[in-house]
Short mmCIF file of N, CA and C in Angstrom, two decimals:
data_model
loop_
_atom_site.label_atom_id
_atom_site.label_comp_id
_atom_site.label_asym_id
_atom_site.label_seq_id
_atom_site.Cartn_x
_atom_site.Cartn_y
_atom_site.Cartn_z
N MET A 1 -17.49 -8.10 -25.74
CA MET A 1 -18.27 -7.64 -24.83
C MET A 1 -19.00 -6.29 -24.69
N ARG A 2 -18.49 -5.16 -25.52
CA ARG A 2 -18.76 -3.91 -25.67
C ARG A 2 -19.94 -4.06 -27.10
N SER A 3 -20.02 -4.69 -27.86
CA SER A 3 -20.44 -5.07 -29.08
C SER A 3 -21.94 -5.90 -28.69
N ALA A 4 -21.62 -6.63 -27.90
CA ALA A 4 -22.96 -7.09 -27.74
C ALA A 4 -23.79 -6.21 -26.62
N LEU A 5 -23.21 -5.55 -25.73
CA LEU A 5 -23.95 -4.55 -24.85
C LEU A 5 -24.38 -3.54 -25.83
N HIS A 6 -23.89 -3.00 -26.66
CA HIS A 6 -24.50 -2.36 -27.70
C HIS A 6 -25.40 -2.82 -28.11
N ARG A 7 -25.33 -3.65 -28.90
CA ARG A 7 -26.79 -4.17 -29.90
C ARG A 7 -27.85 -4.69 -29.33
N PHE A 8 -27.38 -5.22 -28.10
CA PHE A 8 -28.88 -5.87 -27.39
C PHE A 8 -29.29 -5.30 -26.16
N VAL A 9 -28.64 -4.04 -25.67
CA VAL A 9 -28.93 -3.27 -24.58
C VAL A 9 -28.78 -2.21 -25.00
N LEU A 10 -27.71 -1.33 -24.89
CA LEU A 10 -27.64 0.17 -24.88
C LEU A 10 -28.44 0.76 -25.84
N ARG A 11 -28.31 0.51 -27.36
CA ARG A 11 -29.00 0.93 -28.24
C ARG A 11 -30.82 0.65 -28.39
N PRO A 12 -30.92 -0.78 -27.84
CA PRO A 12 -32.29 -0.47 -27.76
C PRO A 12 -33.05 0.12 -26.48
N ALA A 13 -32.02 0.63 -25.19
CA ALA A 13 -32.67 1.31 -24.69
C ALA A 13 -32.85 2.35 -24.79
N MET A 14 -31.60 3.09 -25.34
CA MET A 14 -31.94 4.48 -25.87
C MET A 14 -32.86 4.73 -26.90
N ARG A 15 -32.76 3.65 -27.81
CA ARG A 15 -34.56 3.79 -28.86
C ARG A 15 -35.26 3.90 -28.16
N GLY A 16 -35.89 2.96 -26.88
CA GLY A 16 -37.03 3.12 -26.47
C GLY A 16 -37.10 4.39 -25.36
N LEU A 17 -35.82 4.64 -25.05
CA LEU A 17 -36.07 5.73 -24.06
C LEU A 17 -36.43 6.90 -24.80
N THR A 18 -35.44 7.62 -25.79
CA THR A 18 -35.55 8.62 -26.25
C THR A 18 -35.78 8.67 -27.56
N GLY A 19 -36.01 7.32 -28.49
CA GLY A 19 -36.44 7.61 -29.83
C GLY A 19 -35.44 8.03 -30.94
N PHE A 20 -34.19 8.20 -30.74
CA PHE A 20 -33.45 9.21 -30.95
C PHE A 20 -33.31 9.32 -32.41
N ASP A 21 -33.09 10.45 -33.10
CA ASP A 21 -32.51 10.52 -34.46
C ASP A 21 -31.04 10.99 -34.37
N VAL A 22 -30.17 10.46 -35.54
CA VAL A 22 -28.90 11.05 -35.84
C VAL A 22 -28.83 11.62 -37.09
N ARG A 23 -28.61 12.67 -37.20
CA ARG A 23 -28.63 13.43 -38.58
C ARG A 23 -27.09 13.28 -39.50
N CYS A 24 -27.00 13.43 -40.15
CA CYS A 24 -25.88 12.81 -41.09
C CYS A 24 -24.64 11.85 -40.32
N PRO A 25 -25.36 10.87 -39.87
CA PRO A 25 -24.29 9.83 -39.23
C PRO A 25 -23.17 9.12 -40.12
N ASN A 26 -23.38 9.25 -41.17
CA ASN A 26 -22.14 8.97 -42.14
C ASN A 26 -21.32 9.92 -41.70
N ARG A 27 -21.11 10.91 -41.29
CA ARG A 27 -20.02 11.90 -40.95
C ARG A 27 -19.29 11.35 -39.61
N LEU A 28 -19.78 10.11 -38.61
CA LEU A 28 -19.39 9.65 -37.63
C LEU A 28 -18.05 8.77 -38.27
N PRO A 29 -17.04 8.79 -37.69
CA PRO A 29 -16.13 8.27 -37.94
C PRO A 29 -16.26 6.56 -38.00
N ALA A 30 -15.53 5.68 -39.19
CA ALA A 30 -15.46 4.61 -38.91
C ALA A 30 -14.84 3.63 -38.05
N ALA A 31 -13.45 4.62 -38.44
CA ALA A 31 -12.17 4.03 -38.14
C ALA A 31 -11.67 5.04 -37.02
N GLY A 32 -10.84 4.69 -36.24
CA GLY A 32 -9.64 6.01 -35.96
C GLY A 32 -8.03 6.07 -36.45
N PRO A 33 -7.50 6.76 -35.82
CA PRO A 33 -7.85 7.68 -34.72
C PRO A 33 -8.73 8.76 -35.29
N ALA A 34 -9.94 9.19 -34.51
CA ALA A 34 -10.50 10.67 -34.45
C ALA A 34 -10.81 11.18 -33.11
N ILE A 35 -10.97 12.23 -33.18
CA ILE A 35 -11.61 12.87 -31.72
C ILE A 35 -13.04 13.46 -32.16
N VAL A 36 -13.96 13.05 -31.03
CA VAL A 36 -15.14 13.69 -31.37
C VAL A 36 -15.35 14.52 -30.15
N VAL A 37 -15.91 15.64 -30.28
CA VAL A 37 -16.14 16.81 -29.42
C VAL A 37 -17.35 16.92 -29.13
N ALA A 38 -18.31 17.19 -28.24
CA ALA A 38 -19.79 17.47 -28.09
C ALA A 38 -20.02 18.16 -26.57
N ASN A 39 -21.26 18.65 -26.79
CA ASN A 39 -21.94 19.44 -25.62
C ASN A 39 -22.12 18.61 -24.70
N HIS A 40 -22.30 18.96 -23.16
CA HIS A 40 -22.94 17.82 -22.46
C HIS A 40 -23.20 18.54 -21.14
N ASN A 41 -24.73 18.12 -21.44
CA ASN A 41 -25.85 18.64 -20.55
C ASN A 41 -26.18 17.65 -19.63
N SER A 42 -26.30 15.86 -19.77
CA SER A 42 -26.69 14.97 -18.95
C SER A 42 -25.85 13.83 -19.00
N HIS A 43 -25.99 12.47 -17.75
CA HIS A 43 -25.20 11.78 -17.98
C HIS A 43 -25.64 10.98 -19.09
N VAL A 44 -26.96 11.14 -19.80
CA VAL A 44 -27.14 9.90 -20.91
C VAL A 44 -26.27 10.62 -22.22
N ASP A 45 -25.63 11.87 -22.18
CA ASP A 45 -24.91 12.17 -23.26
C ASP A 45 -23.84 11.03 -23.81
N THR A 46 -23.25 10.06 -23.05
CA THR A 46 -22.16 9.39 -23.32
C THR A 46 -23.10 7.87 -24.02
N ALA A 47 -24.15 7.74 -23.44
CA ALA A 47 -24.71 6.55 -23.68
C ALA A 47 -25.56 6.96 -25.07
N LEU A 48 -25.94 8.22 -25.33
CA LEU A 48 -26.48 8.45 -26.63
C LEU A 48 -25.68 8.43 -27.51
N LEU A 49 -24.39 8.87 -27.44
CA LEU A 49 -23.22 9.09 -28.58
C LEU A 49 -22.95 8.00 -28.58
N LEU A 50 -22.96 7.12 -28.08
CA LEU A 50 -22.23 5.31 -28.34
C LEU A 50 -23.44 4.82 -29.05
N ALA A 51 -24.64 5.00 -28.88
CA ALA A 51 -25.73 4.65 -29.38
C ALA A 51 -25.93 4.67 -30.67
N ALA A 52 -25.63 6.18 -31.48
CA ALA A 52 -25.32 6.48 -32.48
C ALA A 52 -24.55 5.89 -33.44
N PHE A 53 -23.30 5.38 -32.98
CA PHE A 53 -22.39 4.73 -33.80
C PHE A 53 -22.94 3.27 -33.85
N PRO A 54 -22.22 2.68 -35.14
CA PRO A 54 -22.68 1.47 -35.60
C PRO A 54 -21.82 0.35 -34.42
N THR A 55 -23.04 -0.97 -34.03
CA THR A 55 -22.00 -1.73 -33.67
C THR A 55 -20.88 -2.18 -33.87
N GLN A 56 -20.73 -2.24 -34.97
CA GLN A 56 -19.16 -2.58 -35.26
C GLN A 56 -17.92 -1.58 -35.28
N THR A 57 -18.08 -0.42 -34.73
CA THR A 57 -17.40 0.80 -34.63
C THR A 57 -17.06 0.88 -32.88
N VAL A 58 -18.11 0.39 -32.15
CA VAL A 58 -18.17 0.95 -30.96
C VAL A 58 -16.70 0.09 -29.89
N PRO A 59 -16.40 -0.86 -30.32
CA PRO A 59 -14.83 -1.26 -29.79
C PRO A 59 -14.20 -0.07 -29.91
N LEU A 60 -13.99 0.58 -30.90
CA LEU A 60 -12.78 1.90 -31.18
C LEU A 60 -13.50 2.71 -30.11
N VAL A 61 -14.63 2.98 -29.78
CA VAL A 61 -15.29 4.43 -29.37
C VAL A 61 -14.43 4.42 -27.72
N ARG A 62 -13.93 5.64 -27.30
CA ARG A 62 -13.59 5.61 -25.94
C ARG A 62 -13.63 7.10 -25.49
N PRO A 63 -14.81 6.82 -24.61
CA PRO A 63 -15.18 8.40 -24.29
C PRO A 63 -14.16 8.70 -22.83
N VAL A 64 -14.15 9.66 -22.76
CA VAL A 64 -13.09 10.63 -22.08
C VAL A 64 -13.89 10.61 -20.53
N ALA A 65 -13.49 10.18 -19.38
CA ALA A 65 -14.50 10.44 -18.13
C ALA A 65 -13.66 10.83 -16.93
N ALA A 66 -14.02 11.80 -16.25
CA ALA A 66 -13.22 12.21 -14.92
C ALA A 66 -12.96 11.14 -14.21
N ALA A 67 -11.63 10.60 -13.75
CA ALA A 67 -11.12 9.79 -13.02
C ALA A 67 -11.94 10.08 -11.61
N ASP A 68 -11.70 11.37 -10.91
CA ASP A 68 -12.43 11.57 -9.78
C ASP A 68 -13.98 11.20 -9.44
N TYR A 69 -14.68 11.13 -11.00
CA TYR A 69 -16.11 10.53 -10.40
C TYR A 69 -16.28 9.47 -11.08
N TRP A 70 -15.70 8.90 -12.07
CA TRP A 70 -16.33 7.54 -12.52
C TRP A 70 -15.31 6.47 -12.28
N PHE A 71 -14.36 6.59 -11.98
CA PHE A 71 -13.33 6.11 -11.25
C PHE A 71 -13.08 5.83 -9.80
N ARG A 72 -14.06 6.38 -9.18
CA ARG A 72 -14.04 6.60 -7.71
C ARG A 72 -14.46 5.27 -6.69
N ASN A 73 -15.01 4.31 -7.09
CA ASN A 73 -15.28 2.93 -6.43
C ASN A 73 -15.20 1.93 -7.85
N ARG A 74 -15.12 0.68 -7.60
CA ARG A 74 -14.68 -0.38 -8.17
C ARG A 74 -15.77 -0.62 -9.02
N VAL A 75 -17.17 -0.25 -8.43
CA VAL A 75 -18.42 -0.70 -9.30
C VAL A 75 -18.52 0.40 -10.62
N ALA A 76 -18.24 1.83 -10.17
CA ALA A 76 -18.22 2.54 -10.94
C ALA A 76 -17.11 2.72 -11.75
N ALA A 77 -15.93 2.12 -11.69
CA ALA A 77 -14.61 1.81 -12.46
C ALA A 77 -15.13 1.09 -13.88
N TRP A 78 -15.66 -0.36 -13.16
CA TRP A 78 -16.08 -1.69 -13.78
C TRP A 78 -17.10 -0.81 -14.71
N LEU A 79 -17.99 -0.44 -14.54
CA LEU A 79 -19.16 0.31 -15.71
C LEU A 79 -18.42 1.04 -16.42
N ALA A 80 -17.34 2.16 -16.06
CA ALA A 80 -16.61 3.05 -17.11
C ALA A 80 -15.67 2.03 -17.74
N ARG A 81 -14.89 1.29 -17.85
CA ARG A 81 -14.10 0.40 -18.22
C ARG A 81 -14.55 -0.45 -19.34
N ARG A 82 -15.36 -1.39 -18.56
CA ARG A 82 -16.01 -2.43 -19.37
C ARG A 82 -16.98 -2.03 -20.17
N VAL A 83 -18.15 -1.37 -19.56
CA VAL A 83 -19.34 -1.26 -20.53
C VAL A 83 -19.05 0.21 -21.67
N LEU A 84 -18.59 1.30 -20.67
CA LEU A 84 -18.33 2.32 -21.65
C LEU A 84 -16.99 2.73 -22.47
N GLY A 85 -16.19 1.44 -21.82
CA GLY A 85 -14.85 1.74 -22.45
C GLY A 85 -13.97 2.95 -22.34
N ALA A 86 -14.29 3.81 -21.17
CA ALA A 86 -13.75 5.01 -20.66
C ALA A 86 -12.43 5.18 -20.52
N VAL A 87 -11.81 6.13 -20.88
CA VAL A 87 -10.20 6.76 -20.76
C VAL A 87 -10.26 7.80 -19.59
N PRO A 88 -9.52 7.33 -18.41
CA PRO A 88 -9.53 8.38 -17.31
C PRO A 88 -8.48 9.76 -17.56
N ILE A 89 -9.28 10.77 -17.00
CA ILE A 89 -8.53 11.69 -16.84
C ILE A 89 -8.59 12.56 -15.64
N ASP A 90 -7.27 12.74 -15.31
CA ASP A 90 -7.13 13.53 -13.74
C ASP A 90 -7.69 14.99 -13.91
N ARG A 91 -8.41 15.36 -13.42
CA ARG A 91 -9.00 16.93 -13.15
C ARG A 91 -8.16 17.51 -11.82
N SER A 92 -7.24 16.60 -11.21
CA SER A 92 -7.06 17.53 -9.88
C SER A 92 -5.83 18.22 -10.44
N GLY A 93 -5.31 18.38 -11.51
CA GLY A 93 -4.27 18.66 -11.78
C GLY A 93 -2.77 18.39 -11.10
N ALA A 94 -2.83 17.26 -10.12
CA ALA A 94 -1.57 16.31 -9.86
C ALA A 94 -0.83 15.97 -11.13
N SER A 95 -1.54 15.43 -11.93
CA SER A 95 -0.56 14.58 -13.02
C SER A 95 -0.11 15.43 -13.81
N ARG A 96 1.56 15.32 -14.27
CA ARG A 96 1.72 15.85 -15.36
C ARG A 96 1.51 16.02 -16.69
N ASP A 97 0.85 15.05 -17.24
CA ASP A 97 0.45 15.00 -18.40
C ASP A 97 -1.20 14.26 -18.35
N PRO A 98 -2.01 14.75 -17.96
CA PRO A 98 -3.32 14.36 -17.82
C PRO A 98 -3.88 13.87 -19.16
N LEU A 99 -3.62 14.47 -20.28
CA LEU A 99 -3.86 13.91 -21.35
C LEU A 99 -3.49 12.95 -22.05
N GLY A 100 -2.39 12.08 -21.07
CA GLY A 100 -1.69 11.26 -21.83
C GLY A 100 -2.40 9.65 -22.09
N PRO A 101 -3.44 9.57 -21.06
CA PRO A 101 -4.22 8.20 -21.71
C PRO A 101 -4.77 9.03 -23.26
N VAL A 102 -5.38 9.63 -23.04
CA VAL A 102 -6.43 10.04 -24.60
C VAL A 102 -5.39 9.91 -25.66
N SER A 103 -4.03 10.71 -25.56
CA SER A 103 -3.36 10.46 -26.51
C SER A 103 -2.55 9.05 -26.62
N ALA A 104 -2.44 8.18 -25.92
CA ALA A 104 -2.35 6.75 -25.79
C ALA A 104 -3.81 6.19 -26.79
N ALA A 105 -4.87 6.26 -26.50
CA ALA A 105 -6.16 5.81 -27.30
C ALA A 105 -5.88 6.32 -28.38
N LEU A 106 -5.63 7.62 -28.90
CA LEU A 106 -5.35 7.93 -30.15
C LEU A 106 -4.12 6.98 -30.95
N ALA A 107 -2.92 6.88 -30.49
CA ALA A 107 -1.96 6.53 -30.82
C ALA A 107 -2.27 4.68 -31.01
N ARG A 108 -3.70 4.44 -30.45
CA ARG A 108 -4.03 2.66 -30.78
C ARG A 108 -4.77 3.06 -31.88
N GLY A 109 -5.36 3.94 -32.37
CA GLY A 109 -6.37 4.14 -33.45
C GLY A 109 -7.32 3.89 -32.82
N HIS A 110 -7.83 4.58 -31.58
CA HIS A 110 -9.27 4.51 -30.93
C HIS A 110 -9.96 5.84 -31.47
N ILE A 111 -11.53 6.29 -31.48
CA ILE A 111 -12.28 7.33 -31.59
C ILE A 111 -12.40 8.00 -30.22
N VAL A 112 -11.75 8.94 -29.99
CA VAL A 112 -12.20 9.54 -28.66
C VAL A 112 -13.06 10.41 -28.40
N VAL A 113 -13.94 10.26 -27.56
CA VAL A 113 -15.42 11.09 -27.22
C VAL A 113 -14.72 12.14 -25.90
N ILE A 114 -14.76 13.31 -26.26
CA ILE A 114 -14.50 14.40 -25.08
C ILE A 114 -15.61 15.03 -24.92
N PHE A 115 -15.79 15.74 -24.10
CA PHE A 115 -16.91 16.76 -23.63
C PHE A 115 -15.87 17.98 -22.98
N PRO A 116 -15.30 18.76 -23.60
CA PRO A 116 -14.68 19.89 -23.38
C PRO A 116 -15.38 20.97 -22.62
N GLU A 117 -16.43 20.96 -22.33
CA GLU A 117 -17.07 21.83 -20.87
C GLU A 117 -16.53 21.49 -19.88
N GLY A 118 -16.05 20.17 -19.65
CA GLY A 118 -15.40 19.78 -18.35
C GLY A 118 -16.54 19.16 -17.56
N THR A 119 -17.65 19.74 -17.57
CA THR A 119 -18.51 19.02 -16.55
C THR A 119 -20.28 19.23 -17.33
N ARG A 120 -21.07 18.73 -16.55
CA ARG A 120 -22.44 19.11 -17.22
C ARG A 120 -23.07 20.37 -17.13
N GLY A 121 -23.14 21.27 -18.37
CA GLY A 121 -23.62 22.67 -18.20
C GLY A 121 -25.27 22.75 -18.00
N GLU A 122 -25.72 23.82 -18.22
CA GLU A 122 -26.51 24.53 -18.02
C GLU A 122 -27.67 23.70 -19.16
N PRO A 123 -28.88 23.32 -19.25
CA PRO A 123 -29.56 22.86 -19.99
C PRO A 123 -29.86 23.73 -21.53
N GLY A 124 -29.51 23.17 -22.52
CA GLY A 124 -29.72 23.40 -23.74
C GLY A 124 -28.70 24.50 -24.48
N LYS A 125 -27.69 24.92 -23.16
CA LYS A 125 -26.68 26.06 -23.51
C LYS A 125 -25.25 25.28 -23.45
N LEU A 126 -24.51 26.10 -24.46
CA LEU A 126 -22.75 25.67 -24.60
C LEU A 126 -22.13 26.23 -23.69
N GLY A 127 -21.34 25.58 -22.79
CA GLY A 127 -20.25 26.32 -21.88
C GLY A 127 -18.96 26.57 -22.46
N ARG A 128 -18.19 27.64 -21.89
CA ARG A 128 -16.94 27.56 -22.43
C ARG A 128 -16.25 26.37 -22.52
N PHE A 129 -15.41 26.16 -23.73
CA PHE A 129 -14.61 25.06 -23.90
C PHE A 129 -12.91 24.86 -23.30
N ARG A 130 -12.47 24.01 -22.44
CA ARG A 130 -11.21 24.09 -21.84
C ARG A 130 -10.29 24.05 -22.75
N SER A 131 -9.31 24.43 -22.27
CA SER A 131 -7.94 24.22 -23.39
C SER A 131 -7.69 23.13 -23.65
N GLY A 132 -7.51 22.00 -22.78
CA GLY A 132 -7.17 20.78 -22.82
C GLY A 132 -7.61 20.14 -24.31
N VAL A 133 -8.93 20.47 -24.52
CA VAL A 133 -8.87 19.87 -25.99
C VAL A 133 -8.35 20.74 -27.21
N GLY A 134 -7.75 22.04 -26.96
CA GLY A 134 -7.07 22.80 -27.90
C GLY A 134 -5.66 21.89 -27.92
N ARG A 135 -5.08 21.61 -26.69
CA ARG A 135 -3.80 20.86 -26.54
C ARG A 135 -4.23 19.62 -27.26
N LEU A 136 -4.72 19.07 -26.85
CA LEU A 136 -4.97 17.32 -27.59
C LEU A 136 -5.14 17.47 -29.25
N ALA A 137 -6.16 18.43 -29.44
CA ALA A 137 -5.82 18.57 -31.11
C ALA A 137 -4.92 19.10 -31.32
N GLN A 138 -3.91 19.75 -31.36
CA GLN A 138 -2.90 20.26 -31.79
C GLN A 138 -1.74 19.47 -31.57
N LYS A 139 -1.36 18.64 -30.30
CA LYS A 139 -0.58 17.58 -30.43
C LYS A 139 -0.88 16.48 -31.38
N HIS A 140 -2.19 16.50 -32.02
CA HIS A 140 -2.21 15.25 -32.90
C HIS A 140 -3.04 16.15 -34.23
N PRO A 141 -2.14 16.54 -34.73
CA PRO A 141 -2.67 17.71 -36.10
C PRO A 141 -3.24 16.67 -37.04
N GLU A 142 -2.45 15.12 -37.11
CA GLU A 142 -3.35 14.85 -38.22
C GLU A 142 -4.47 13.76 -37.96
N VAL A 143 -5.04 14.02 -36.81
CA VAL A 143 -6.10 13.39 -36.61
C VAL A 143 -7.75 14.35 -36.76
N PRO A 144 -8.44 13.77 -37.39
CA PRO A 144 -9.25 14.69 -37.42
C PRO A 144 -10.45 14.92 -36.38
N VAL A 145 -10.90 15.89 -36.48
CA VAL A 145 -11.87 16.53 -34.87
C VAL A 145 -13.34 16.41 -35.43
N ILE A 146 -14.32 15.58 -35.14
CA ILE A 146 -15.61 15.75 -35.33
C ILE A 146 -16.63 16.60 -34.46
N PRO A 147 -17.12 17.44 -34.44
CA PRO A 147 -18.16 18.41 -33.92
C PRO A 147 -19.32 17.47 -33.85
N VAL A 148 -20.09 17.59 -32.74
CA VAL A 148 -21.34 16.82 -32.63
C VAL A 148 -22.44 17.63 -31.52
N TRP A 149 -23.56 17.79 -31.85
CA TRP A 149 -24.52 18.55 -30.89
C TRP A 149 -25.20 17.40 -30.28
N LEU A 150 -25.86 17.53 -29.33
CA LEU A 150 -26.62 16.40 -28.68
C LEU A 150 -27.90 17.69 -27.76
N ALA A 151 -28.93 17.10 -28.47
CA ALA A 151 -30.00 18.06 -28.10
C ALA A 151 -30.91 17.19 -27.86
N GLY A 152 -31.77 17.60 -26.03
CA GLY A 152 -32.71 17.09 -25.60
C GLY A 152 -32.18 15.85 -24.52
N CYS A 153 -30.89 15.63 -24.26
CA CYS A 153 -30.62 14.84 -23.38
C CYS A 153 -30.77 15.49 -21.87
N GLU A 154 -30.76 16.68 -21.55
CA GLU A 154 -31.35 17.43 -20.23
C GLU A 154 -32.97 17.20 -19.94
N GLU A 155 -33.54 16.91 -20.80
CA GLU A 155 -34.61 16.78 -20.84
C GLU A 155 -35.39 15.20 -20.07
N VAL A 156 -34.30 14.37 -20.65
CA VAL A 156 -34.35 12.84 -20.47
C VAL A 156 -33.92 12.45 -18.76
N LEU A 157 -32.47 13.36 -18.53
CA LEU A 157 -31.87 13.16 -17.56
C LEU A 157 -30.92 14.69 -16.83
N PRO A 158 -32.27 15.39 -16.23
CA PRO A 158 -31.73 16.31 -15.82
C PRO A 158 -30.08 16.45 -14.89
N ARG A 159 -29.34 17.86 -15.00
CA ARG A 159 -28.31 17.41 -14.13
C ARG A 159 -28.62 16.77 -12.47
N HIS A 160 -29.50 17.08 -11.91
CA HIS A 160 -29.88 16.79 -10.66
C HIS A 160 -30.95 15.86 -10.34
N GLY A 161 -31.37 15.03 -11.88
CA GLY A 161 -32.48 13.96 -11.92
C GLY A 161 -32.03 12.85 -11.59
N ARG A 162 -32.67 12.18 -10.87
CA ARG A 162 -32.65 10.63 -10.13
C ARG A 162 -32.78 9.72 -11.58
N TRP A 163 -34.11 9.70 -11.78
CA TRP A 163 -34.64 8.64 -13.10
C TRP A 163 -34.79 9.35 -14.24
N PRO A 164 -34.52 8.74 -15.00
CA PRO A 164 -34.51 9.26 -16.78
C PRO A 164 -36.50 9.35 -17.43
N ARG A 165 -36.58 10.37 -18.13
CA ARG A 165 -37.83 10.47 -18.28
C ARG A 165 -37.73 9.99 -20.18
N ARG A 166 -38.78 10.01 -20.66
CA ARG A 166 -39.09 9.42 -22.38
C ARG A 166 -39.12 10.94 -22.95
N ARG A 167 -37.91 10.91 -23.54
CA ARG A 167 -38.13 12.50 -24.32
C ARG A 167 -37.35 11.75 -25.70
N ARG A 168 -37.27 13.00 -26.51
CA ARG A 168 -36.91 12.96 -27.98
C ARG A 168 -35.41 13.27 -28.10
N CYS A 169 -34.36 12.66 -28.65
CA CYS A 169 -32.99 13.07 -28.39
C CYS A 169 -32.78 13.30 -29.93
N THR A 170 -31.80 14.39 -30.27
CA THR A 170 -31.07 14.18 -31.50
C THR A 170 -29.94 14.31 -31.33
N VAL A 171 -29.24 13.75 -32.56
CA VAL A 171 -27.67 13.93 -32.44
C VAL A 171 -27.38 14.38 -34.06
N THR A 172 -26.28 15.59 -33.66
CA THR A 172 -26.20 16.09 -35.25
C THR A 172 -24.85 16.15 -34.98
N VAL A 173 -24.37 15.56 -36.47
CA VAL A 173 -22.90 15.32 -36.69
C VAL A 173 -22.52 16.56 -37.26
N GLY A 174 -21.55 16.85 -37.50
CA GLY A 174 -21.11 17.94 -38.13
C GLY A 174 -19.68 17.61 -38.98
N GLU A 175 -19.34 18.27 -39.93
CA GLU A 175 -18.13 17.61 -40.80
C GLU A 175 -16.74 17.74 -40.24
N LEU A 176 -15.81 16.88 -40.24
CA LEU A 176 -14.81 16.86 -39.71
C LEU A 176 -13.72 18.32 -40.26
N VAL A 177 -13.24 18.40 -38.93
CA VAL A 177 -12.37 19.79 -39.35
C VAL A 177 -10.76 19.03 -38.96
N ARG A 178 -9.79 20.00 -39.22
CA ARG A 178 -8.24 19.72 -38.87
C ARG A 178 -7.89 20.91 -38.03
N VAL A 179 -6.93 20.82 -36.94
CA VAL A 179 -6.37 21.83 -36.05
C VAL A 179 -5.30 22.11 -36.64
N ARG A 180 -5.00 23.38 -36.60
CA ARG A 180 -3.64 24.03 -37.01
C ARG A 180 -3.12 24.89 -36.45
N ASP A 181 -3.96 25.63 -35.73
CA ASP A 181 -3.56 27.00 -35.09
C ASP A 181 -2.50 26.45 -33.61
N ALA A 182 -1.83 27.07 -33.15
CA ALA A 182 -0.63 27.24 -31.92
C ALA A 182 -1.24 27.26 -30.93
N ASP A 183 -1.79 28.37 -30.77
CA ASP A 183 -2.78 28.48 -29.21
C ASP A 183 -3.72 27.59 -28.66
N PRO A 184 -3.62 26.93 -27.75
CA PRO A 184 -5.12 25.92 -27.49
C PRO A 184 -5.87 26.57 -27.13
N ARG A 185 -5.80 27.97 -26.44
CA ARG A 185 -7.20 28.71 -25.81
C ARG A 185 -8.00 28.90 -27.15
N TRP A 186 -7.13 29.23 -28.11
CA TRP A 186 -8.37 29.65 -29.53
C TRP A 186 -8.47 28.59 -30.61
N THR A 187 -7.98 27.48 -30.09
CA THR A 187 -8.44 26.18 -30.69
C THR A 187 -9.79 25.51 -29.95
N ALA A 188 -9.40 25.79 -28.76
CA ALA A 188 -10.84 25.18 -28.04
C ALA A 188 -12.03 26.27 -28.60
N LEU A 189 -11.71 27.41 -28.36
CA LEU A 189 -13.00 28.85 -28.72
C LEU A 189 -13.20 27.81 -30.03
N TRP A 190 -12.01 27.87 -31.11
CA TRP A 190 -12.90 27.30 -32.34
C TRP A 190 -13.31 26.21 -32.55
N LEU A 191 -13.26 25.43 -31.44
CA LEU A 191 -13.99 24.17 -31.90
C LEU A 191 -15.54 24.23 -31.24
N GLN A 192 -15.69 25.07 -30.01
CA GLN A 192 -16.75 25.12 -29.29
C GLN A 192 -17.59 26.35 -30.36
N GLU A 193 -17.12 27.13 -31.29
CA GLU A 193 -17.84 27.95 -32.05
C GLU A 193 -18.31 26.64 -33.40
N ARG A 194 -17.47 25.63 -33.75
CA ARG A 194 -18.56 24.44 -34.79
C ARG A 194 -19.00 23.75 -34.02
N VAL A 195 -19.03 23.25 -32.63
CA VAL A 195 -20.19 22.60 -32.12
C VAL A 195 -21.57 23.45 -32.05
N ALA A 196 -21.25 24.92 -31.77
CA ALA A 196 -22.12 25.68 -31.48
C ALA A 196 -23.26 25.94 -32.77
N GLU A 197 -22.37 25.89 -33.94
CA GLU A 197 -23.31 26.14 -35.64
C GLU A 197 -24.31 24.76 -35.42
N LEU A 198 -23.99 23.50 -34.92
CA LEU A 198 -25.07 22.56 -34.99
C LEU A 198 -26.07 22.42 -34.37
N ALA A 199 -26.35 23.69 -33.30
CA ALA A 199 -27.31 23.88 -32.31
C ALA A 199 -28.66 23.79 -33.18
#
């Protein structure tokens, strides 16, 4: 289902809306497990990044989504799970292992997409990465991490905007890295620098 939606709906819609370019598309992982980290300025970010992947890879791609936002009702949950293939993450602090579902997706060989800022930031600016991405990368040191910079999404659909506008977007894919450091906060900052370098 996701492959068909990607080929016939999502990718054509993103092409028509943004005419997006993908720089260094060969750096996108063709198989998992892998962790893709990207900046986050708009709700278009996830759709654009999914559209950048080849259709045959899309069933493996699992964006991480806030459970309190994307799984707040049946319609949103259906869209998140069935269309986006999202992995829910608990931001409330109630879960003892909020990264558990993400680790499980990696164990199944999926490509996890995470926006380490935790929320949509200021247009064109990269916010501080939360330490969760550092803990995730350290928990899976054998899994490559691919930094990505998304440009223009905040002009297509601003944070408080209701309707998308036609604007050009760019997906810049960096070289894969592997995390070895023991401090999650330092690791998150180091990954933040790898994404910032692509801006």
